[in-house]
Coordinates of C-alpha atoms in Angstrom, one line a residue:
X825 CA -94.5 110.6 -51.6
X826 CA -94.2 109.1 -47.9
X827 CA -97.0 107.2 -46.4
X828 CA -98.0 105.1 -43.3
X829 CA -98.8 101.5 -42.1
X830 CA -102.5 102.3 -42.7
X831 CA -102.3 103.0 -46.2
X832 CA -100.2 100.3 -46.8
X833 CA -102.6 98.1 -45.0
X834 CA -105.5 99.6 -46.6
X835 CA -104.5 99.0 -50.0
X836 CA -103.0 96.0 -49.7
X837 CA -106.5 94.1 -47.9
X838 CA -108.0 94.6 -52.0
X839 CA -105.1 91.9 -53.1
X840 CA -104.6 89.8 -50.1
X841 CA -105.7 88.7 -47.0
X842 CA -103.9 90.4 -44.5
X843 CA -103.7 92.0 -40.5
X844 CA -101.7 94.3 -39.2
X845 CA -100.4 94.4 -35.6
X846 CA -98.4 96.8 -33.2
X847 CA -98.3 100.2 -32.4
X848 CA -99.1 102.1 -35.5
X849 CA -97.3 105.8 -36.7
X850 CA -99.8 108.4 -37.9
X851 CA -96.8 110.4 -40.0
X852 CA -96.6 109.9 -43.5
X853 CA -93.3 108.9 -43.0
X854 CA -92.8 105.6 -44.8
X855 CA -90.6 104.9 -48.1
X856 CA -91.0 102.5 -50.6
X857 CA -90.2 99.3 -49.4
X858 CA -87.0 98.0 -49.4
X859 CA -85.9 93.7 -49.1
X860 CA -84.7 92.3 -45.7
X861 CA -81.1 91.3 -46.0
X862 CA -80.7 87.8 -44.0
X863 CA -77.3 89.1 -42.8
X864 CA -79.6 92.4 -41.6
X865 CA -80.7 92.7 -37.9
X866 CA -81.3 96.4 -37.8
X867 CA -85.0 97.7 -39.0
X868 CA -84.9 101.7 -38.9
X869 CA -87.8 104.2 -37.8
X870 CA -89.2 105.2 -41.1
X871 CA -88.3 102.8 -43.5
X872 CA -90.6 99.8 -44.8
X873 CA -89.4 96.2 -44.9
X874 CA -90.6 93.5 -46.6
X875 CA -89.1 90.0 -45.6
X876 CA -90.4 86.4 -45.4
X877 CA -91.2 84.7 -41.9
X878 CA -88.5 82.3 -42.0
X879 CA -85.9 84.5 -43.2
X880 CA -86.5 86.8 -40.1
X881 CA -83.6 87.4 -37.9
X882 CA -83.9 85.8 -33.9
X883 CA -82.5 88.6 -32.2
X884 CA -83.6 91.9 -34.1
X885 CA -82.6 95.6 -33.5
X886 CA -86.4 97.4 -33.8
X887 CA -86.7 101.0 -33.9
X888 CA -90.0 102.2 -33.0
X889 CA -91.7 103.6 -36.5
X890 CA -90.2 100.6 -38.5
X891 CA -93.0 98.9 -40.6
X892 CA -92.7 95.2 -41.6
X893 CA -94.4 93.5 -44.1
X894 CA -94.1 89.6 -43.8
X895 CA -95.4 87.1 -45.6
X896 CA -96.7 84.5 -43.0
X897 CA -96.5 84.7 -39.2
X898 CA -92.6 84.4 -37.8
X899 CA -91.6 82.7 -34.5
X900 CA -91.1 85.4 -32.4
X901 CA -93.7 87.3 -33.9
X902 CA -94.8 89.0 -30.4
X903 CA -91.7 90.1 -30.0
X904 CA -92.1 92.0 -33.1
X905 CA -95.2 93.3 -32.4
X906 CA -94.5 94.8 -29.1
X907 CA -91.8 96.5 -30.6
X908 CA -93.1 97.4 -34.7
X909 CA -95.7 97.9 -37.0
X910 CA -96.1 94.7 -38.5
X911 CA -97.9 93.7 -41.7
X912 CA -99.0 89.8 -41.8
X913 CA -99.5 88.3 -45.4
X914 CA -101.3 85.3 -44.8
X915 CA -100.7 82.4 -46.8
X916 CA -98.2 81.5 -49.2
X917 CA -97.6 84.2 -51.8
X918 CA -95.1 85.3 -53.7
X919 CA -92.5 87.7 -52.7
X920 CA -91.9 89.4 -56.0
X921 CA -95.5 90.0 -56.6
X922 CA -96.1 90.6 -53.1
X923 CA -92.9 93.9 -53.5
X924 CA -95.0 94.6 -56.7
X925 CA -98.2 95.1 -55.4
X926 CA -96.1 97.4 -52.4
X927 CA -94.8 99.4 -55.3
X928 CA -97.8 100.2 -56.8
X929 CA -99.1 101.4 -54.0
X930 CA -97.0 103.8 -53.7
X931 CA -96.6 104.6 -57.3
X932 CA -100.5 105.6 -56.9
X933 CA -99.9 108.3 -54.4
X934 CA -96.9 109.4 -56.1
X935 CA -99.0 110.0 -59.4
X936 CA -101.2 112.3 -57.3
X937 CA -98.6 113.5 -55.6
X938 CA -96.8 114.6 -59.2
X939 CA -100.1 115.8 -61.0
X940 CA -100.4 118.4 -57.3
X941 CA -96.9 119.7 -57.9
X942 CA -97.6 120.2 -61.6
X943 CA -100.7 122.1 -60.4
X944 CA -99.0 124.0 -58.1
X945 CA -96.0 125.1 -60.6
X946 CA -98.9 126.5 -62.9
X947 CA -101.3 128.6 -60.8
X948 CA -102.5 126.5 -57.7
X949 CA -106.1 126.2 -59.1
X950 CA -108.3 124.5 -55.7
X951 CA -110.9 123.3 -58.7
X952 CA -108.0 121.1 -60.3
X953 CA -106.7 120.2 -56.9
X954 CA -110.5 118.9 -55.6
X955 CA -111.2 117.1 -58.8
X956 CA -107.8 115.3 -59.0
X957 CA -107.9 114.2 -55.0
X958 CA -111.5 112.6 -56.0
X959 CA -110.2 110.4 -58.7
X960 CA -107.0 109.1 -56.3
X961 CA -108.6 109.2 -52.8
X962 CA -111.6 107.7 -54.0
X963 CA -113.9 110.0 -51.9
X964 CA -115.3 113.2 -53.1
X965 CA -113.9 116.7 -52.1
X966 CA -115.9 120.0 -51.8
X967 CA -113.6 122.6 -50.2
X968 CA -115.6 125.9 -48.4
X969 CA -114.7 129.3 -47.8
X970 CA -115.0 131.1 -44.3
X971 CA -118.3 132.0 -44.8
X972 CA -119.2 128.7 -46.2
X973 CA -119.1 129.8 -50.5
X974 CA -118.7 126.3 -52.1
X975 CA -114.9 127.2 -53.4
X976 CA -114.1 123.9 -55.6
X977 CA -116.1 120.2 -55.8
X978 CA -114.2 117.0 -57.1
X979 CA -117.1 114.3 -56.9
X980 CA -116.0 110.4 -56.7
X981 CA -118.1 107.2 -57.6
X982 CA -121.2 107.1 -56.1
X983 CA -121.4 110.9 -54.8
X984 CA -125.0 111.1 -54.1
X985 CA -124.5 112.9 -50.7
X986 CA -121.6 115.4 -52.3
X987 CA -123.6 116.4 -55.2
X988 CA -126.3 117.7 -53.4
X989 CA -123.8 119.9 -51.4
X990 CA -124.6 122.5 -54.5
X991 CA -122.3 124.1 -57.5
X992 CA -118.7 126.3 -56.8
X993 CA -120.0 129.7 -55.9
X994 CA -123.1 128.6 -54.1
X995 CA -123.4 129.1 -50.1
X996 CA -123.8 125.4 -48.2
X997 CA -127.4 125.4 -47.8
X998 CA -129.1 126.4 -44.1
X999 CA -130.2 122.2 -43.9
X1000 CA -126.9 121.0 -45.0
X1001 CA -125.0 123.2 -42.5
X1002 CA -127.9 122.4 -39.6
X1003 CA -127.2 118.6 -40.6
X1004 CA -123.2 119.0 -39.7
X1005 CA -124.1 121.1 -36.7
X1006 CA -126.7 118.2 -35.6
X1007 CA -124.7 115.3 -35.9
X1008 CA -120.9 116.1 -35.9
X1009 CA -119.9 118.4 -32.9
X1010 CA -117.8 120.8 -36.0
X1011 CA -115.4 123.5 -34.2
X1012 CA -113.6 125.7 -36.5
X1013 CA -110.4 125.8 -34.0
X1014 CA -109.6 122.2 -34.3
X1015 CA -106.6 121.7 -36.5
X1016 CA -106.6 117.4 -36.7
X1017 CA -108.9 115.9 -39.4
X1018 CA -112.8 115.1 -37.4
X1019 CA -114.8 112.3 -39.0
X1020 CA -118.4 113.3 -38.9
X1021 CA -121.5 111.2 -38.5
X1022 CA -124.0 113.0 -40.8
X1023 CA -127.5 111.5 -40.7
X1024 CA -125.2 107.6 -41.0
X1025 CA -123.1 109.6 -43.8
X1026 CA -119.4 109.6 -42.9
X1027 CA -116.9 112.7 -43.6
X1028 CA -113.5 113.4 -42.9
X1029 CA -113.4 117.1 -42.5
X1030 CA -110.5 119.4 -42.0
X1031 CA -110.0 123.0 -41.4
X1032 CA -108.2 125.4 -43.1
X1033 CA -106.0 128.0 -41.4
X1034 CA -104.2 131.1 -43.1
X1035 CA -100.5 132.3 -42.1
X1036 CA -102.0 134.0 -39.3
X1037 CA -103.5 130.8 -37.5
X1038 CA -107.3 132.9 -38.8
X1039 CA -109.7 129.9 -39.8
X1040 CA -109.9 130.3 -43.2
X1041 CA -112.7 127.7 -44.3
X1042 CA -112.5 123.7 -44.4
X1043 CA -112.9 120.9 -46.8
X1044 CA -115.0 117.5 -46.4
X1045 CA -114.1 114.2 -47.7
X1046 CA -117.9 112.2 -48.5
X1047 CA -117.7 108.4 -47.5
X1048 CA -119.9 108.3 -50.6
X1049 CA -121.1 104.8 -49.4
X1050 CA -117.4 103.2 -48.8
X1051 CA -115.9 103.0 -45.3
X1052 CA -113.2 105.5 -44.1
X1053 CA -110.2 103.7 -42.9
X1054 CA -107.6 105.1 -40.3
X1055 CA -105.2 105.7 -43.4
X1056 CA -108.0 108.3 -44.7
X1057 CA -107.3 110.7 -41.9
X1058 CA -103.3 111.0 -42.6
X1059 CA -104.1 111.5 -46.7
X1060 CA -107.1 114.3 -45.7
X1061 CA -104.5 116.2 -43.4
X1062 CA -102.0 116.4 -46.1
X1063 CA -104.1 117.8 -48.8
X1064 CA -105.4 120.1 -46.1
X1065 CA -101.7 121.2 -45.6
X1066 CA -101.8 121.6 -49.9
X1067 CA -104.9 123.3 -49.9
X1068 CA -104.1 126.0 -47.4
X1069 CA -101.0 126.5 -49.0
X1070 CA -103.5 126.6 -52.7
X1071 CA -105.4 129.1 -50.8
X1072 CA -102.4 131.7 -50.1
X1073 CA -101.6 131.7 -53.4
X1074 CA -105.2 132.8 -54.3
X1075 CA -106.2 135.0 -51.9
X1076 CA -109.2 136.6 -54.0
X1077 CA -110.8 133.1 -52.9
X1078 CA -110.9 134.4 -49.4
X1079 CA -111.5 137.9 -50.0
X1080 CA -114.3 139.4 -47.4
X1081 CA -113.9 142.7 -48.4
X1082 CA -117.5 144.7 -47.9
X1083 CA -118.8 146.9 -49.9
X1084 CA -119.0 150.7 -49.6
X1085 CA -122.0 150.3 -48.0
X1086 CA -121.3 147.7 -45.4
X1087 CA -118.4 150.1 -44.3
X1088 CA -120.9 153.3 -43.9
X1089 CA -123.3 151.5 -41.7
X1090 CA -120.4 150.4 -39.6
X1091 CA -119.0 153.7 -39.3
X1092 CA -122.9 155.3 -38.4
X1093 CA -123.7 152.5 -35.4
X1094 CA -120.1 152.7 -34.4
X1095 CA -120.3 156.5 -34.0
X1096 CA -116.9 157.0 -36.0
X1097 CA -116.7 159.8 -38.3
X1098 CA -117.9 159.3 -42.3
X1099 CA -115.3 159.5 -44.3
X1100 CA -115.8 162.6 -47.2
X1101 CA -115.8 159.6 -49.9
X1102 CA -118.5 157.6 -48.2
X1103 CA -120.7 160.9 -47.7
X1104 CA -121.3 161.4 -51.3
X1105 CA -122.3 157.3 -51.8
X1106 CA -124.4 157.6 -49.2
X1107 CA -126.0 160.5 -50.7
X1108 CA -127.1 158.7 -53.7
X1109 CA -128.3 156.3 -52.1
X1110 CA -130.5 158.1 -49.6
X1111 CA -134.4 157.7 -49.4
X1112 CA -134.3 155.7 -52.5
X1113 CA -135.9 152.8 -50.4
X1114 CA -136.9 151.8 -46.9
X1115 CA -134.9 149.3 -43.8
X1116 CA -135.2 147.7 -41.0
X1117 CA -132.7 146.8 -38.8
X1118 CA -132.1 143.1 -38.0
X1119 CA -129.6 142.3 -34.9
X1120 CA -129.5 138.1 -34.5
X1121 CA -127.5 136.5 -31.9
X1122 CA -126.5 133.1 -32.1
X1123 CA -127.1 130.8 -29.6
X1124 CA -124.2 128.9 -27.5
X1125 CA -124.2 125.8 -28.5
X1126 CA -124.2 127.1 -31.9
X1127 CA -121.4 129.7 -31.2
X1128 CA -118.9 128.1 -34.1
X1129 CA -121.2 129.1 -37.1
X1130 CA -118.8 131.6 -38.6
X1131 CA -120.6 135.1 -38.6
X1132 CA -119.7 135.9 -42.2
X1133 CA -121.5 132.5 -43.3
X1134 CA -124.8 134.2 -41.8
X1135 CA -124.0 137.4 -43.0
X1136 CA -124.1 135.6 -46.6
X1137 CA -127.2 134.2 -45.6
X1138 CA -128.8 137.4 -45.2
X1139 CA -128.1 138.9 -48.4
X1140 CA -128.9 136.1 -50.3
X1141 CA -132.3 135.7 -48.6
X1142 CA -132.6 139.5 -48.9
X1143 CA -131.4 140.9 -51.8
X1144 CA -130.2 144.2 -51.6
X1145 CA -129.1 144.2 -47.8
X1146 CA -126.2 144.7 -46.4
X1147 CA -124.9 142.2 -42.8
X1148 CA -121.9 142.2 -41.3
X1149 CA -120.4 140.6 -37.4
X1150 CA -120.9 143.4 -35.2
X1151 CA -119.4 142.7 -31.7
X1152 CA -121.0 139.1 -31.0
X1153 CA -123.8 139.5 -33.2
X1154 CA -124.9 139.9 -37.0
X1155 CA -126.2 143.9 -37.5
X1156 CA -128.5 143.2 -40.9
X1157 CA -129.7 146.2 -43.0
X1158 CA -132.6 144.9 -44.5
X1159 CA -134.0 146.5 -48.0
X1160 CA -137.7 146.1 -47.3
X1161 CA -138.6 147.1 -51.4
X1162 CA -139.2 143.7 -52.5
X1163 CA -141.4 143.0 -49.0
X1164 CA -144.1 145.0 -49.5
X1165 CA -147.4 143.8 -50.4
X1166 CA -150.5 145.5 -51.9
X1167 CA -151.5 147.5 -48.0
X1168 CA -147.9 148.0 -47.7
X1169 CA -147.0 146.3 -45.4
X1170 CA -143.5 144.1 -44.9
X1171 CA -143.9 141.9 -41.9
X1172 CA -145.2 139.2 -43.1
X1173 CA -142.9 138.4 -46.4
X1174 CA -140.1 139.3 -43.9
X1175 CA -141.3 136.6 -41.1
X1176 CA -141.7 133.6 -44.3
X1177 CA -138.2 134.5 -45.4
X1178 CA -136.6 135.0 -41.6
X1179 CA -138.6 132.2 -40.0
X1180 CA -136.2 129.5 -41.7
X1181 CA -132.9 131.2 -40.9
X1182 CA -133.4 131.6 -37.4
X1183 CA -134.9 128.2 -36.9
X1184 CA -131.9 126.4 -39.0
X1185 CA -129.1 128.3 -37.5
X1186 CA -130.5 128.4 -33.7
X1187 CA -130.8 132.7 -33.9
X1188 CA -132.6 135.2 -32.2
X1189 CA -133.4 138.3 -33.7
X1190 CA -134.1 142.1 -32.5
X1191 CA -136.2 143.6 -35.2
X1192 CA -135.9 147.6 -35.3
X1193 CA -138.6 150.0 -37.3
X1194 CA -138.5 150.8 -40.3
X1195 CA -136.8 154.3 -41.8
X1196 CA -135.3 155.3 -44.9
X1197 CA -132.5 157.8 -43.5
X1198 CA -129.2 156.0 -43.5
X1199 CA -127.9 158.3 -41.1
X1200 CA -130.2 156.7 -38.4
X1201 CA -128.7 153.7 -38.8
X1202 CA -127.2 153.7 -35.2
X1203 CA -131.3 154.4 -33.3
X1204 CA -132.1 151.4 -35.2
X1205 CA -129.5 149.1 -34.5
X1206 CA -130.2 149.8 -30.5
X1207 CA -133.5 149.3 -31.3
X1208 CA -132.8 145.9 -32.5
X1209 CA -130.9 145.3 -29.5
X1210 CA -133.1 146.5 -27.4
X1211 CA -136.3 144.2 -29.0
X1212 CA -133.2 141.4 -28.4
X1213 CA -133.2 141.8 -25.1
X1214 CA -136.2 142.3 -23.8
X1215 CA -137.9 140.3 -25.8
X1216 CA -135.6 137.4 -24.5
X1217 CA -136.4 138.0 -21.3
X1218 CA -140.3 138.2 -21.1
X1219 CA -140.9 136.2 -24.8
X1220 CA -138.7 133.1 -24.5
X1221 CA -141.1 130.4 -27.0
X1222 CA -140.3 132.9 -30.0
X1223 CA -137.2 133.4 -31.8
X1224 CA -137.4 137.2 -33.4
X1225 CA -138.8 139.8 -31.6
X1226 CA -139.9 143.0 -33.0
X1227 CA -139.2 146.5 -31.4
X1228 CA -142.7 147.9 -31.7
X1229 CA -143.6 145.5 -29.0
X1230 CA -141.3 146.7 -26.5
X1231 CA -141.8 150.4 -26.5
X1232 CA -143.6 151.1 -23.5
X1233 CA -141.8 148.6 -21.8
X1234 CA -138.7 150.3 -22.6
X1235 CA -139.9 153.7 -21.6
X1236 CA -141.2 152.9 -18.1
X1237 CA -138.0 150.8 -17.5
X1238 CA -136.0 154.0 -18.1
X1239 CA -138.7 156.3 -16.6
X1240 CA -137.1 154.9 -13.1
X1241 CA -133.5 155.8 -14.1
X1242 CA -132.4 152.3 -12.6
X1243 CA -134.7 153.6 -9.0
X1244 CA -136.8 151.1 -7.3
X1245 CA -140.2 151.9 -8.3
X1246 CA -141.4 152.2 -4.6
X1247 CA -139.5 155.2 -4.6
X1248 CA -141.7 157.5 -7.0
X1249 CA -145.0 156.2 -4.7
X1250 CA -146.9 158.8 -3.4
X1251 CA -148.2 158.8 0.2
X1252 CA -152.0 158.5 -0.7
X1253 CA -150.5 155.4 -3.3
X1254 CA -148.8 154.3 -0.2
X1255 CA -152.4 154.1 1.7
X1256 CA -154.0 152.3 -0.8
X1257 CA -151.1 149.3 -0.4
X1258 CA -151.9 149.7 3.9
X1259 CA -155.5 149.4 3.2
X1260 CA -155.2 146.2 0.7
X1261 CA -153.2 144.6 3.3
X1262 CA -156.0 144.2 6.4
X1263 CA -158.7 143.9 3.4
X1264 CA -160.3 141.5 1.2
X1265 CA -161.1 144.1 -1.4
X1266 CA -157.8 145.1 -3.2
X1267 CA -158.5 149.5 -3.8
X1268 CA -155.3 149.2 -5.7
X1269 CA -156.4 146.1 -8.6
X1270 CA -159.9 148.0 -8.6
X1271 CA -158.1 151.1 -9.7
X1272 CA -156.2 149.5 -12.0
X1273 CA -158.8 148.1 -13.8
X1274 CA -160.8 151.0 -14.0
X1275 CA -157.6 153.0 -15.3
X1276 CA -157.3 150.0 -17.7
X1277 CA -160.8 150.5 -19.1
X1278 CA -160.9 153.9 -19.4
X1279 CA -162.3 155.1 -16.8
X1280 CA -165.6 153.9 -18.2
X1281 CA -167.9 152.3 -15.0
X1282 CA -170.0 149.9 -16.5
X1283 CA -167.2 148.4 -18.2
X1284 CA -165.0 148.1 -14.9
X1285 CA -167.6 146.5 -13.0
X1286 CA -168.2 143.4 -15.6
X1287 CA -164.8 142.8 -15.2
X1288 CA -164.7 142.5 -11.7
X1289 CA -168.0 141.6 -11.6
X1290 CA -169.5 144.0 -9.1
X1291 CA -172.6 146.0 -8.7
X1292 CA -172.0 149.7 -10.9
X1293 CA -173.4 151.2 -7.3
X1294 CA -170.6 149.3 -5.6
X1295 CA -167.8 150.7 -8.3
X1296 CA -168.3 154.4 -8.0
X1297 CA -168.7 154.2 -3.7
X1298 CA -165.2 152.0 -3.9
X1299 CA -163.9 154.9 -6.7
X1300 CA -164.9 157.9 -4.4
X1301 CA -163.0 155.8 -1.4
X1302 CA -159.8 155.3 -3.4
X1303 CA -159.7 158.8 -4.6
X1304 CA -159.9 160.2 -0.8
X1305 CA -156.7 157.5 -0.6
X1306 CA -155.3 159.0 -2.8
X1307 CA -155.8 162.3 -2.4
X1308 CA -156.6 163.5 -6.3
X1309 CA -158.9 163.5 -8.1
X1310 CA -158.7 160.7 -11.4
X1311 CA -160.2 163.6 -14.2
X1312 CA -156.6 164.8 -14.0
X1313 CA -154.5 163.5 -16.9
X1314 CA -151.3 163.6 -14.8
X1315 CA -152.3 162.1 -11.4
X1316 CA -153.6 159.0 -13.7
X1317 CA -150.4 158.8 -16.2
X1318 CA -148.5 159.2 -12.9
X1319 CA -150.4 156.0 -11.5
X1320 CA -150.3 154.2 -15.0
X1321 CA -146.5 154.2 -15.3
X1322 CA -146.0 153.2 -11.6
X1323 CA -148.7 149.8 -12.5
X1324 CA -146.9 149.2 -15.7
X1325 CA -143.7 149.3 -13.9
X1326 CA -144.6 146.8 -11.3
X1327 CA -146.2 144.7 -13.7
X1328 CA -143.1 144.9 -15.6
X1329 CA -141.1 143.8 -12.5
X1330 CA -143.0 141.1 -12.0
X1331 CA -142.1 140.0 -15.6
X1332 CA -138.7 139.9 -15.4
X1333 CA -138.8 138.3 -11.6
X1334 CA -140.5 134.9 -13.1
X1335 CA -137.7 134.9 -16.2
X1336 CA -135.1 134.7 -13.8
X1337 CA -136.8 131.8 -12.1

């Protein structure tokens, strides 16, 4: 197996004391390490030298991507350095042992490299390949799917951060991912190895990519208390390169395949036709239970979470759902069975086990009614949308938002059909607003009020704390405003959706501000 100057270096600094200098090759590229000739002046990109300071040509040929190791400092050694990667024994050691030591480094990586291929020429197994990289990289391993499934853990010596990571199978846990997402900036498009501050816990991590450039999941390397060194990155990105290459020839690893139900619920929201097959499943399982709808949206900073990993997070949290990426959210069909307590009602077990997700993973969440037909899966999911977005806009300290509250809202918002309220004013509504501008007495908040309280005069005048007397002479003024008469049920709905419109207006003006 090829290396580089800073696995060489690396490996060499537990034997003896020694620097390296000049401009440094990240390939793995080096190999093994051939003697410097005296009658030699030519050192060749890729190929490792090892020589002894006085028996160092004057007037070398250097090929950028030639590595040098020399025990003690030579002459011209600045001339070397500008030119090489060089590797400075220090002292007086000696050259066999020094070649030995050099050969045993690379006899290390070559045993790993050996025990892969035999992996590989059996059946490619990523548990194998994890555990043997933690024994020769000195680092633990734990490789992740797409959706963040642990797929395969290798732990090293002290592995106290790795081992909590969880068991192959499991799901990264919601505080383990908010911890990467905290400290290391992780984007799933970035194809060179990122070291990751995690809490003063260093990883390597590198993602994985299938044949078609998809990301297909990552793996981290723990510091598990010992440094990483520049070497480190090189060694992570070619086990990501075997790993990927593991993972094509296993492809049941990354298998996201939903189930029959998943695929009906996509159809129904989507309005595409049900397929005969999927009319009789979704038959049986008809009115056997009760849903909600749950639509979360991610928010931007937070935009690399991979929508299948929340998805998984649903349905672990709530078992017997079904989630799945729909457009740029996550469209949750939650079984609300096991939610129910003994008045029947859901919202509250839902809220304890929600609350947590949507706080760890920076969500918001549109929260439909419940139903039990399937086949209204589609009114639900706009419900959810719809509690999304207005509850966004006029709710922004909370993080899941439930359509109930947003009812009448949404119905006088459409009641307009996208008109400027002013339009639907009628002309004795129209000399209420001309009287409250020359006056100190607003007719129109006096009417709105009483509307608000029923009609009922005693209560109307506490709250604008007037004589009763002076409330029914002001009522029998607005009503010759107006023009109608109050007892009728559609002059005052007619007035109550225009109020709740431009109360509703005013709403959304101080959001935008």
């Amino acid at each position: 197996m090829k290396l580089n100057a800073d696995i060489i270096y690396t490996k060499m600094k537990e034997n003896y004391p020694v620097k390296i200098y000049g401009e440094r090759e990240t390939a793995l590229s080096l190999k093994r390490p051939e003697f410097h000739m005296d009658d030699d002046t030519h050192f060749l990109a890729g190929h490792l030298y090892l020589a002894t300071a006085e028996h160092l040509p004057s007037r070398p040929h250097l090929e950028k991507g030639a590595v040098l190791v020399c025990i003690g400092e030579p002459v011209r050694m600045k001339y070397y350095t500008d030119r090489i990667t060089m590797i400075i024994v220090q002292g007086r050691r000696d050259f066999f042992s020094v070649y030995q030591s050099v050969q045993k480094i690379f006899d290390h990586y070559d045993q790993w490299n050996d025990a892969l291929f035999e992996i590989f020429q059996q059946d490619a197994d990523i548990q194998k390949i994890a555990e043997l990289s933690a024994v020769y990289l000195e680092h633990s391993v734990c490789v992740l799917d797409s959706s963040f499934h642990i797929l395969a853990a290798g732990y090293g010596n002290g592995s106290s951060r790795s081992r909590k990571l969880g068991k192959t199978g499991d799901s990264l846990s919601q505080t383990d991912l908010e911890e990467f997402l905290t400290y290391g900036e992780m984007s799933t498009d970035i194809r060179e190895p990122m070291l990751l501050d995690i809490g003063g816990d260093f990883a390597l991590a590198v993602n994985l990519f299938d044949r078609a450039g998809q990301y297909a999941g990552c793996f981290f390397m723990s510091g598990d208390g010992r440094p990483f060194h520049s070497g480190d990155t090189a060694l992570a990105a070619y086990l990501g390169s075997l790993l990927e290459k593991s993972l094509e020839r296993n492809p049941a690893l990354l298998s996201n395949e939903r189930n029959t139900i998943r695929q009906i619920l996509r159809e129904i929201i989507e309005e595409r036709p049900i397929r005969p097959v999927h009319k009789s499943v979704l038959q049986a399982v008809q009115m056997k239970t009760r849903y909600v709808c749950i639509s979360a949206y991610i928010i931007t900073r937070y935009s690399q979470i991979p929508a299948s990993y929340i998805c998984n997070l649903f349905e672990k949290n709530f078992p017997g759902s079904a989630a799945f990426p729909h457009n740029q959210s996550v469209a949750a069909f939650i079984d609300l069975k096991p939610l129910y307590d003994r008045d029947g009602k859901y919202q509250e077990q839902l809220n304890l086990r929600l609350d947590p997700m949507l706080k760890a993973l920076k969500l918001y969440a549109g929260i439909s009614n419940d139903f039990s037909n399937l086949y209204d899966a589609r009114m639900h999911y706009l419900q959810a949308e719809i509690a999304l977005e207005n509850g966004q806009l006029t709710m922004s300290s909370s993080s899941r938002f439930y359509f109930s509250s947003f009812v009448l809202m949404e119905m006088i918002t459409n009641s307009t059909g996208g008109m400027p309220v002013e339009m639907f004013y009628s002309n004795g509504l129209k000399n209420l607003f001309r009287h409250d501008k020359h006056s100190q007495v607003s007719y129109f908040e006096t009417l709105k009020v009483f509307l608000e309280e029923n009609m009922n005069y005693t209560s109307t005048a506490e709250v604008l704390y007037i004589h009763r007397s002076t409330l029914v002479d002001r009522i029998n003024r607005i009503e010759r405003e107006l023009g109608i008469d109050l007892k009728d049920y559609n002059e005052r709905l007619h007035l109550q959706i225009i109020m709740k419109a431009l109360e509703l207006r005013e709403i959304l003006k101080g959001s935008e501000k």
